[in-house]
Amino acid sequence: MIDHLDDTSTGSDTQQQGVDAAMDAETDLESARRQLFELNGITDAMMDHWKANFGDVVWTSFLVPGVAHAVIFVYRTITRGEWKRQVRPLIQKPDITQDVANEIVASYVTLYPVPARETTYWESMPAFIPDSISEFVMNVSGGQPATQPMRL
């Protein structure tokens, strides 16, 4: 009978185990993120500087052939006014293709790696990285609706 009592657990024990597992997973993710940032040469001071100067800063990593670890791109969001006055005029010229427009947007918002601020940087990168960054920045800058349109 005593053995039976030792084997029982309450629902709160199970909940605590779930919380502990979630916290362990979060710790593991943070540790992996820090290691990846270190491999890419990104320091806490750099992140603090970007946040202080640009506010909303995000990152994405890509697998790049020939690089042993994922390559991080850090970029900032843009405002509607910035889009209208500075970015859109650069990409709405008659001779600008969608590929070039994506490179312009990606270069405009990228903070790291620094060479990516030049549109020529993308020539040696995998084909769709600037396209992805261009799309991602639109999404994180508020370009993605939170809900579908709905009738009242």
PDB file of N, CA, C and O in Angstrom, residues 22-94:
ATOM      1  N   ALA A  22       9.160  23.605 -20.345  1.00  0.00           N
ATOM      2  CA  ALA A  22       9.076  24.812 -21.169  1.00  0.00           C
ATOM      3  C   ALA A  22      10.214  25.772 -20.834  1.00  0.00           C
ATOM      4  O   ALA A  22      10.805  26.380 -21.725  1.00  0.00           O
ATOM      5  N   MET A  23      10.517  25.910 -19.559  1.00  0.00           N
ATOM      6  CA  MET A  23      11.604  26.799 -19.151  1.00  0.00           C
ATOM      7  C   MET A  23      12.948  26.268 -19.643  1.00  0.00           C
ATOM      8  O   MET A  23      13.799  27.035 -20.083  1.00  0.00           O
ATOM      9  N   ASP A  24      13.138  24.946 -19.594  1.00  0.00           N
ATOM     10  CA  ASP A  24      14.369  24.344 -20.097  1.00  0.00           C
ATOM     11  C   ASP A  24      14.501  24.585 -21.596  1.00  0.00           C
ATOM     12  O   ASP A  24      15.583  24.907 -22.091  1.00  0.00           O
ATOM     13  N   ALA A  25      13.399  24.421 -22.330  1.00  0.00           N
ATOM     14  CA  ALA A  25      13.419  24.648 -23.778  1.00  0.00           C
ATOM     15  C   ALA A  25      13.743  26.099 -24.088  1.00  0.00           C
ATOM     16  O   ALA A  25      14.524  26.400 -25.002  1.00  0.00           O
ATOM     17  N   GLU A  26      13.174  27.027 -23.313  1.00  0.00           N
ATOM     18  CA  GLU A  26      13.456  28.455 -23.509  1.00  0.00           C
ATOM     19  C   GLU A  26      14.914  28.760 -23.231  1.00  0.00           C
ATOM     20  O   GLU A  26      15.562  29.499 -23.970  1.00  0.00           O
ATOM     21  N   THR A  27      15.459  28.164 -22.175  1.00  0.00           N
ATOM     22  CA  THR A  27      16.878  28.339 -21.846  1.00  0.00           C
ATOM     23  C   THR A  27      17.751  27.788 -22.962  1.00  0.00           C
ATOM     24  O   THR A  27      18.740  28.410 -23.355  1.00  0.00           O
ATOM     25  N   ASP A  28      17.385  26.619 -23.490  1.00  0.00           N
ATOM     26  CA  ASP A  28      18.143  26.018 -24.595  1.00  0.00           C
ATOM     27  C   ASP A  28      18.096  26.905 -25.834  1.00  0.00           C
ATOM     28  O   ASP A  28      19.105  27.094 -26.511  1.00  0.00           O
ATOM     29  N   LEU A  29      16.938  27.472 -26.139  1.00  0.00           N
ATOM     30  CA  LEU A  29      16.810  28.361 -27.299  1.00  0.00           C
ATOM     31  C   LEU A  29      17.657  29.616 -27.119  1.00  0.00           C
ATOM     32  O   LEU A  29      18.327  30.062 -28.047  1.00  0.00           O
ATOM     33  N   GLU A  30      17.621  30.192 -25.934  1.00  0.00           N
ATOM     34  CA  GLU A  30      18.409  31.394 -25.665  1.00  0.00           C
ATOM     35  C   GLU A  30      19.901  31.081 -25.761  1.00  0.00           C
ATOM     36  O   GLU A  30      20.676  31.859 -26.311  1.00  0.00           O
ATOM     37  N   SER A  31      20.306  29.937 -25.266  1.00  0.00           N
ATOM     38  CA  SER A  31      21.703  29.530 -25.345  1.00  0.00           C
ATOM     39  C   SER A  31      22.128  29.340 -26.805  1.00  0.00           C
ATOM     40  O   SER A  31      23.205  29.797 -27.209  1.00  0.00           O
ATOM     41  N   ALA A  32      21.273  28.715 -27.600  1.00  0.00           N
ATOM     42  CA  ALA A  32      21.569  28.512 -29.023  1.00  0.00           C
ATOM     43  C   ALA A  32      21.635  29.854 -29.751  1.00  0.00           C
ATOM     44  O   ALA A  32      22.500  30.071 -30.600  1.00  0.00           O
ATOM     45  N   ARG A  33      20.731  30.777 -29.405  1.00  0.00           N
ATOM     46  CA  ARG A  33      20.734  32.101 -30.031  1.00  0.00           C
ATOM     47  C   ARG A  33      22.028  32.833 -29.702  1.00  0.00           C
ATOM     48  O   ARG A  33      22.689  33.380 -30.580  1.00  0.00           O
ATOM     49  N   ARG A  34      22.419  32.812 -28.452  1.00  0.00           N
ATOM     50  CA  ARG A  34      23.663  33.489 -28.038  1.00  0.00           C
ATOM     51  C   ARG A  34      24.871  32.902 -28.774  1.00  0.00           C
ATOM     52  O   ARG A  34      25.737  33.638 -29.232  1.00  0.00           O
ATOM     53  N   GLN A  35      24.919  31.582 -28.879  1.00  0.00           N
ATOM     54  CA  GLN A  35      26.033  30.938 -29.570  1.00  0.00           C
ATOM     55  C   GLN A  35      26.058  31.342 -31.040  1.00  0.00           C
ATOM     56  O   GLN A  35      27.122  31.650 -31.590  1.00  0.00           O
ATOM     57  N   LEU A  36      24.898  31.372 -31.685  1.00  0.00           N
ATOM     58  CA  LEU A  36      24.825  31.768 -33.093  1.00  0.00           C
ATOM     59  C   LEU A  36      25.238  33.223 -33.268  1.00  0.00           C
ATOM     60  O   LEU A  36      25.959  33.567 -34.199  1.00  0.00           O
ATOM     61  N   PHE A  37      24.814  34.093 -32.354  1.00  0.00           N
ATOM     62  CA  PHE A  37      25.214  35.494 -32.424  1.00  0.00           C
ATOM     63  C   PHE A  37      26.727  35.623 -32.273  1.00  0.00           C
ATOM     64  O   PHE A  37      27.359  36.402 -32.984  1.00  0.00           O
ATOM     65  N   GLU A  38      27.307  34.860 -31.359  1.00  0.00           N
ATOM     66  CA  GLU A  38      28.761  34.889 -31.178  1.00  0.00           C
ATOM     67  C   GLU A  38      29.476  34.434 -32.444  1.00  0.00           C
ATOM     68  O   GLU A  38      30.471  35.048 -32.857  1.00  0.00           O
ATOM     69  N   LEU A  39      29.007  33.366 -33.056  1.00  0.00           N
ATOM     70  CA  LEU A  39      29.618  32.874 -34.300  1.00  0.00           C
ATOM     71  C   LEU A  39      29.561  33.920 -35.406  1.00  0.00           C
ATOM     72  O   LEU A  39      30.437  33.972 -36.273  1.00  0.00           O
ATOM     73  N   ASN A  40      28.540  34.758 -35.380  1.00  0.00           N
ATOM     74  CA  ASN A  40      28.381  35.803 -36.384  1.00  0.00           C
ATOM     75  C   ASN A  40      29.060  37.117 -35.986  1.00  0.00           C
ATOM     76  O   ASN A  40      29.013  38.090 -36.731  1.00  0.00           O
ATOM     77  N   GLY A  41      29.669  37.148 -34.796  1.00  0.00           N
ATOM     78  CA  GLY A  41      30.375  38.354 -34.360  1.00  0.00           C
ATOM     79  C   GLY A  41      29.462  39.450 -33.830  1.00  0.00           C
ATOM     80  O   GLY A  41      29.846  40.618 -33.788  1.00  0.00           O
ATOM     81  N   ILE A  42      28.260  39.090 -33.417  1.00  0.00           N
ATOM     82  CA  ILE A  42      27.304  40.076 -32.904  1.00  0.00           C
ATOM     83  C   ILE A  42      27.402  40.091 -31.380  1.00  0.00           C
ATOM     84  O   ILE A  42      27.248  39.060 -30.731  1.00  0.00           O
ATOM     85  N   THR A  43      27.644  41.266 -30.837  1.00  0.00           N
ATOM     86  CA  THR A  43      27.820  41.427 -29.394  1.00  0.00           C
ATOM     87  C   THR A  43      26.593  42.083 -28.763  1.00  0.00           C
ATOM     88  O   THR A  43      25.767  42.688 -29.451  1.00  0.00           O
ATOM     89  N   ASP A  44      26.510  41.993 -27.440  1.00  0.00           N
ATOM     90  CA  ASP A  44      25.432  42.668 -26.712  1.00  0.00           C
ATOM     91  C   ASP A  44      25.497  44.174 -26.939  1.00  0.00           C
ATOM     92  O   ASP A  44      24.466  44.832 -27.075  1.00  0.00           O
ATOM     93  N   ALA A  45      26.706  44.722 -26.996  1.00  0.00           N
ATOM     94  CA  ALA A  45      26.861  46.167 -27.217  1.00  0.00           C
ATOM     95  C   ALA A  45      26.298  46.572 -28.582  1.00  0.00           C
ATOM     96  O   ALA A  45      25.662  47.624 -28.706  1.00  0.00           O
ATOM     97  N   MET A  46      26.527  45.739 -29.595  1.00  0.00           N
ATOM     98  CA  MET A  46      25.989  46.033 -30.924  1.00  0.00           C
ATOM     99  C   MET A  46      24.458  46.035 -30.877  1.00  0.00           C
ATOM    100  O   MET A  46      23.808  46.937 -31.424  1.00  0.00           O
ATOM    101  N   MET A  47      23.890  45.029 -30.221  1.00  0.00           N
ATOM    102  CA  MET A  47      22.431  44.942 -30.132  1.00  0.00           C
ATOM    103  C   MET A  47      21.859  46.141 -29.383  1.00  0.00           C
ATOM    104  O   MET A  47      20.852  46.718 -29.804  1.00  0.00           O
ATOM    105  N   ASP A  48      22.493  46.523 -28.290  1.00  0.00           N
ATOM    106  CA  ASP A  48      22.040  47.692 -27.526  1.00  0.00           C
ATOM    107  C   ASP A  48      22.096  48.949 -28.383  1.00  0.00           C
ATOM    108  O   ASP A  48      21.175  49.775 -28.351  1.00  0.00           O
ATOM    109  N   HIS A  49      23.166  49.103 -29.154  1.00  0.00           N
ATOM    110  CA  HIS A  49      23.325  50.264 -30.036  1.00  0.00           C
ATOM    111  C   HIS A  49      22.204  50.302 -31.082  1.00  0.00           C
ATOM    112  O   HIS A  49      21.596  51.348 -31.313  1.00  0.00           O
ATOM    113  N   TRP A  50      21.937  49.181 -31.720  1.00  0.00           N
ATOM    114  CA  TRP A  50      20.888  49.138 -32.743  1.00  0.00           C
ATOM    115  C   TRP A  50      19.526  49.472 -32.151  1.00  0.00           C
ATOM    116  O   TRP A  50      18.769  50.243 -32.723  1.00  0.00           O
ATOM    117  N   LYS A  51      19.224  48.895 -30.995  1.00  0.00           N
ATOM    118  CA  LYS A  51      17.928  49.152 -30.362  1.00  0.00           C
ATOM    119  C   LYS A  51      17.794  50.624 -29.972  1.00  0.00           C
ATOM    120  O   LYS A  51      16.733  51.219 -30.139  1.00  0.00           O
ATOM    121  N   ALA A  52      18.872  51.197 -29.448  1.00  0.00           N
ATOM    122  CA  ALA A  52      18.841  52.599 -29.031  1.00  0.00           C
ATOM    123  C   ALA A  52      18.658  53.533 -30.227  1.00  0.00           C
ATOM    124  O   ALA A  52      17.983  54.553 -30.125  1.00  0.00           O
ATOM    125  N   ASN A  53      19.261  53.186 -31.360  1.00  0.00           N
ATOM    126  CA  ASN A  53      19.202  54.065 -32.525  1.00  0.00           C
ATOM    127  C   ASN A  53      18.020  53.813 -33.453  1.00  0.00           C
ATOM    128  O   ASN A  53      17.592  54.729 -34.155  1.00  0.00           O
ATOM    129  N   PHE A  54      17.513  52.581 -33.482  1.00  0.00           N
ATOM    130  CA  PHE A  54      16.470  52.256 -34.454  1.00  0.00           C
ATOM    131  C   PHE A  54      15.193  51.731 -33.822  1.00  0.00           C
ATOM    132  O   PHE A  54      14.207  51.511 -34.536  1.00  0.00           O
ATOM    133  N   GLY A  55      15.180  51.495 -32.524  1.00  0.00           N
ATOM    134  CA  GLY A  55      13.972  51.003 -31.872  1.00  0.00           C
ATOM    135  C   GLY A  55      13.712  49.543 -32.175  1.00  0.00           C
ATOM    136  O   GLY A  55      14.371  48.662 -31.640  1.00  0.00           O
ATOM    137  N   ASP A  56      12.781  49.295 -33.063  1.00  0.00           N
ATOM    138  CA  ASP A  56      12.360  47.934 -33.371  1.00  0.00           C
ATOM    139  C   ASP A  56      13.347  47.280 -34.336  1.00  0.00           C
ATOM    140  O   ASP A  56      13.412  47.634 -35.509  1.00  0.00           O
ATOM    141  N   VAL A  57      14.134  46.346 -33.818  1.00  0.00           N
ATOM    142  CA  VAL A  57      15.166  45.663 -34.594  1.00  0.00           C
ATOM    143  C   VAL A  57      14.894  44.169 -34.518  1.00  0.00           C
ATOM    144  O   VAL A  57      14.591  43.631 -33.452  1.00  0.00           O
ATOM    145  N   VAL A  58      14.986  43.487 -35.651  1.00  0.00           N
ATOM    146  CA  VAL A  58      14.721  42.048 -35.715  1.00  0.00           C
ATOM    147  C   VAL A  58      15.882  41.342 -36.400  1.00  0.00           C
ATOM    148  O   VAL A  58      16.750  41.992 -36.982  1.00  0.00           O
ATOM    149  N   TRP A  59      15.887  40.025 -36.332  1.00  0.00           N
ATOM    150  CA  TRP A  59      16.944  39.256 -36.986  1.00  0.00           C
ATOM    151  C   TRP A  59      16.359  38.004 -37.604  1.00  0.00           C
ATOM    152  O   TRP A  59      15.321  37.514 -37.195  1.00  0.00           O
ATOM    153  N   THR A  60      17.068  37.523 -38.597  1.00  0.00           N
ATOM    154  CA  THR A  60      16.728  36.298 -39.309  1.00  0.00           C
ATOM    155  C   THR A  60      18.036  35.613 -39.647  1.00  0.00           C
ATOM    156  O   THR A  60      19.025  36.276 -39.928  1.00  0.00           O
ATOM    157  N   SER A  61      18.042  34.298 -39.626  1.00  0.00           N
ATOM    158  CA  SER A  61      19.251  33.586 -40.028  1.00  0.00           C
ATOM    159  C   SER A  61      18.971  32.754 -41.268  1.00  0.00           C
ATOM    160  O   SER A  61      17.854  32.292 -41.483  1.00  0.00           O
ATOM    161  N   PHE A  62      19.997  32.600 -42.080  1.00  0.00           N
ATOM    162  CA  PHE A  62      19.906  31.841 -43.322  1.00  0.00           C
ATOM    163  C   PHE A  62      21.062  30.857 -43.391  1.00  0.00           C
ATOM    164  O   PHE A  62      22.166  31.150 -42.923  1.00  0.00           O
ATOM    165  N   LEU A  63      20.814  29.725 -44.010  1.00  0.00           N
ATOM    166  CA  LEU A  63      21.886  28.786 -44.310  1.00  0.00           C
ATOM    167  C   LEU A  63      22.511  29.220 -45.628  1.00  0.00           C
ATOM    168  O   LEU A  63      21.810  29.377 -46.626  1.00  0.00           O
ATOM    169  N   VAL A  64      23.812  29.449 -45.602  1.00  0.00           N
ATOM    170  CA  VAL A  64      24.536  29.919 -46.775  1.00  0.00           C
ATOM    171  C   VAL A  64      25.582  28.865 -47.127  1.00  0.00           C
ATOM    172  O   VAL A  64      26.397  28.494 -46.271  1.00  0.00           O
ATOM    173  N   PRO A  65      25.569  28.373 -48.363  1.00  0.00           N
ATOM    174  CA  PRO A  65      26.570  27.371 -48.754  1.00  0.00           C
ATOM    175  C   PRO A  65      27.992  27.875 -48.494  1.00  0.00           C
ATOM    176  O   PRO A  65      28.312  29.034 -48.764  1.00  0.00           O
ATOM    177  N   GLY A  66      28.807  26.989 -47.921  1.00  0.00           N
ATOM    178  CA  GLY A  66      30.192  27.338 -47.644  1.00  0.00           C
ATOM    179  C   GLY A  66      30.414  27.956 -46.278  1.00  0.00           C
ATOM    180  O   GLY A  66      31.552  28.188 -45.881  1.00  0.00           O
ATOM    181  N   VAL A  67      29.347  28.238 -45.543  1.00  0.00           N
ATOM    182  CA  VAL A  67      29.471  28.799 -44.198  1.00  0.00           C
ATOM    183  C   VAL A  67      29.023  27.720 -43.220  1.00  0.00           C
ATOM    184  O   VAL A  67      27.939  27.147 -43.372  1.00  0.00           O
ATOM    185  N   ALA A  68      29.844  27.458 -42.215  1.00  0.00           N
ATOM    186  CA  ALA A  68      29.603  26.341 -41.292  1.00  0.00           C
ATOM    187  C   ALA A  68      28.421  26.572 -40.352  1.00  0.00           C
ATOM    188  O   ALA A  68      27.916  25.631 -39.759  1.00  0.00           O
ATOM    189  N   HIS A  69      27.997  27.805 -40.209  1.00  0.00           N
ATOM    190  CA  HIS A  69      26.882  28.120 -39.309  1.00  0.00           C
ATOM    191  C   HIS A  69      25.894  29.026 -40.048  1.00  0.00           C
ATOM    192  O   HIS A  69      26.212  29.578 -41.098  1.00  0.00           O
ATOM    193  N   ALA A  70      24.711  29.142 -39.498  1.00  0.00           N
ATOM    194  CA  ALA A  70      23.713  30.026 -40.093  1.00  0.00           C
ATOM    195  C   ALA A  70      24.225  31.467 -40.050  1.00  0.00           C
ATOM    196  O   ALA A  70      24.889  31.874 -39.095  1.00  0.00           O
ATOM    197  N   VAL A  71      23.922  32.224 -41.091  1.00  0.00           N
ATOM    198  CA  VAL A  71      24.344  33.620 -41.184  1.00  0.00           C
ATOM    199  C   VAL A  71      23.177  34.495 -40.746  1.00  0.00           C
ATOM    200  O   VAL A  71      22.062  34.374 -41.256  1.00  0.00           O
ATOM    201  N   ILE A  72      23.458  35.370 -39.787  1.00  0.00           N
ATOM    202  CA  ILE A  72      22.421  36.247 -39.241  1.00  0.00           C
ATOM    203  C   ILE A  72      22.394  37.564 -40.000  1.00  0.00           C
ATOM    204  O   ILE A  72      23.440  38.170 -40.264  1.00  0.00           O
ATOM    205  N   PHE A  73      21.185  38.002 -40.299  1.00  0.00           N
ATOM    206  CA  PHE A  73      20.948  39.336 -40.823  1.00  0.00           C
ATOM    207  C   PHE A  73      20.091  40.065 -39.803  1.00  0.00           C
ATOM    208  O   PHE A  73      19.045  39.564 -39.387  1.00  0.00           O
ATOM    209  N   VAL A  74      20.565  41.231 -39.376  1.00  0.00           N
ATOM    210  CA  VAL A  74      19.832  42.078 -38.437  1.00  0.00           C
ATOM    211  C   VAL A  74      19.306  43.252 -39.248  1.00  0.00           C
ATOM    212  O   VAL A  74      20.054  43.867 -40.018  1.00  0.00           O
ATOM    213  N   TYR A  75      18.035  43.534 -39.102  1.00  0.00           N
ATOM    214  CA  TYR A  75      17.445  44.641 -39.851  1.00  0.00           C
ATOM    215  C   TYR A  75      16.421  45.353 -38.991  1.00  0.00           C
ATOM    216  O   TYR A  75      15.997  44.867 -37.954  1.00  0.00           O
ATOM    217  N   ARG A  76      16.061  46.536 -39.446  1.00  0.00           N
ATOM    218  CA  ARG A  76      15.147  47.377 -38.671  1.00  0.00           C
ATOM    219  C   ARG A  76      13.825  47.528 -39.408  1.00  0.00           C
ATOM    220  O   ARG A  76      13.736  47.278 -40.607  1.00  0.00           O
ATOM    221  N   THR A  77      12.832  47.906 -38.664  1.00  0.00           N
ATOM    222  CA  THR A  77      11.546  48.183 -39.287  1.00  0.00           C
ATOM    223  C   THR A  77      11.566  49.590 -39.870  1.00  0.00           C
ATOM    224  O   THR A  77      12.463  50.390 -39.572  1.00  0.00           O
ATOM    225  N   ILE A  78      10.584  49.879 -40.717  1.00  0.00           N
ATOM    226  CA  ILE A  78      10.473  51.222 -41.285  1.00  0.00           C
ATOM    227  C   ILE A  78       9.060  51.742 -41.048  1.00  0.00           C
ATOM    228  O   ILE A  78       8.117  50.972 -40.884  1.00  0.00           O
ATOM    229  N   THR A  79       8.941  53.062 -41.038  1.00  0.00           N
ATOM    230  CA  THR A  79       7.633  53.686 -40.849  1.00  0.00           C
ATOM    231  C   THR A  79       6.975  53.947 -42.205  1.00  0.00           C
ATOM    232  O   THR A  79       7.644  53.900 -43.249  1.00  0.00           O
ATOM    233  N   ARG A  80       5.714  54.262 -42.187  1.00  0.00           N
ATOM    234  CA  ARG A  80       5.000  54.577 -43.424  1.00  0.00           C
ATOM    235  C   ARG A  80       5.609  55.807 -44.094  1.00  0.00           C
ATOM    236  O   ARG A  80       5.812  55.825 -45.318  1.00  0.00           O
ATOM    237  N   GLY A  81       5.924  56.827 -43.307  1.00  0.00           N
ATOM    238  CA  GLY A  81       6.529  58.034 -43.868  1.00  0.00           C
ATOM    239  C   GLY A  81       7.879  57.753 -44.506  1.00  0.00           C
ATOM    240  O   GLY A  81       8.203  58.266 -45.579  1.00  0.00           O
ATOM    241  N   GLU A  82       8.681  56.926 -43.853  1.00  0.00           N
ATOM    242  CA  GLU A  82       9.979  56.545 -44.391  1.00  0.00           C
ATOM    243  C   GLU A  82       9.798  55.780 -45.702  1.00  0.00           C
ATOM    244  O   GLU A  82      10.522  55.995 -46.674  1.00  0.00           O
ATOM    245  N   TRP A  83       8.820  54.890 -45.729  1.00  0.00           N
ATOM    246  CA  TRP A  83       8.523  54.132 -46.945  1.00  0.00           C
ATOM    247  C   TRP A  83       8.154  55.083 -48.082  1.00  0.00           C
ATOM    248  O   TRP A  83       8.681  54.989 -49.182  1.00  0.00           O
ATOM    249  N   LYS A  84       7.256  56.022 -47.821  1.00  0.00           N
ATOM    250  CA  LYS A  84       6.756  56.927 -48.867  1.00  0.00           C
ATOM    251  C   LYS A  84       7.825  57.892 -49.358  1.00  0.00           C
ATOM    252  O   LYS A  84       7.919  58.153 -50.557  1.00  0.00           O
ATOM    253  N   ARG A  85       8.613  58.448 -48.435  1.00  0.00           N
ATOM    254  CA  ARG A  85       9.562  59.494 -48.817  1.00  0.00           C
ATOM    255  C   ARG A  85      10.931  58.979 -49.237  1.00  0.00           C
ATOM    256  O   ARG A  85      11.615  59.611 -50.043  1.00  0.00           O
ATOM    257  N   GLN A  86      11.369  57.834 -48.698  1.00  0.00           N
ATOM    258  CA  GLN A  86      12.742  57.406 -48.949  1.00  0.00           C
ATOM    259  C   GLN A  86      12.872  56.089 -49.706  1.00  0.00           C
ATOM    260  O   GLN A  86      13.727  55.978 -50.577  1.00  0.00           O
ATOM    261  N   VAL A  87      12.052  55.110 -49.381  1.00  0.00           N
ATOM    262  CA  VAL A  87      12.225  53.796 -49.995  1.00  0.00           C
ATOM    263  C   VAL A  87      11.469  53.685 -51.313  1.00  0.00           C
ATOM    264  O   VAL A  87      12.057  53.330 -52.345  1.00  0.00           O
ATOM    265  N   ARG A  88      10.199  53.978 -51.313  1.00  0.00           N
ATOM    266  CA  ARG A  88       9.398  53.816 -52.530  1.00  0.00           C
ATOM    267  C   ARG A  88       9.951  54.591 -53.719  1.00  0.00           C
ATOM    268  O   ARG A  88      10.013  54.048 -54.830  1.00  0.00           O
ATOM    269  N   PRO A  89      10.417  55.834 -53.554  1.00  0.00           N
ATOM    270  CA  PRO A  89      10.992  56.534 -54.713  1.00  0.00           C
ATOM    271  C   PRO A  89      12.210  55.820 -55.312  1.00  0.00           C
ATOM    272  O   PRO A  89      12.460  55.934 -56.512  1.00  0.00           O
ATOM    273  N   LEU A  90      12.943  55.069 -54.509  1.00  0.00           N
ATOM    274  CA  LEU A  90      14.108  54.345 -55.011  1.00  0.00           C
ATOM    275  C   LEU A  90      13.724  53.137 -55.861  1.00  0.00           C
ATOM    276  O   LEU A  90      14.461  52.747 -56.763  1.00  0.00           O
ATOM    277  N   ILE A  91      12.573  52.558 -55.571  1.00  0.00           N
ATOM    278  CA  ILE A  91      12.209  51.309 -56.240  1.00  0.00           C
ATOM    279  C   ILE A  91      11.125  51.461 -57.301  1.00  0.00           C
ATOM    280  O   ILE A  91      10.843  50.509 -58.018  1.00  0.00           O
ATOM    281  N   GLN A  92      10.555  52.650 -57.428  1.00  0.00           N
ATOM    282  CA  GLN A  92       9.486  52.829 -58.410  1.00  0.00           C
ATOM    283  C   GLN A  92       9.958  53.540 -59.668  1.00  0.00           C
ATOM    284  O   GLN A  92       9.203  54.267 -60.286  1.00  0.00           O
ATOM    285  N   LYS A  93      11.165  53.284 -60.047  1.00  0.00           N
ATOM    286  CA  LYS A  93      11.698  53.820 -61.295  1.00  0.00           C
ATOM    287  C   LYS A  93      11.399  52.809 -62.398  1.00  0.00           C
ATOM    288  O   LYS A  93      11.371  51.601 -62.143  1.00  0.00           O
ATOM    289  N   PRO A  94      11.210  53.269 -63.624  1.00  0.00           N
ATOM    290  CA  PRO A  94      10.828  52.347 -64.701  1.00  0.00           C
ATOM    291  C   PRO A  94      11.831  51.230 -64.969  1.00  0.00           C
ATOM    292  O   PRO A  94      11.438  50.145 -65.377  1.00  0.00           O
TER     293      PRO A  94
END
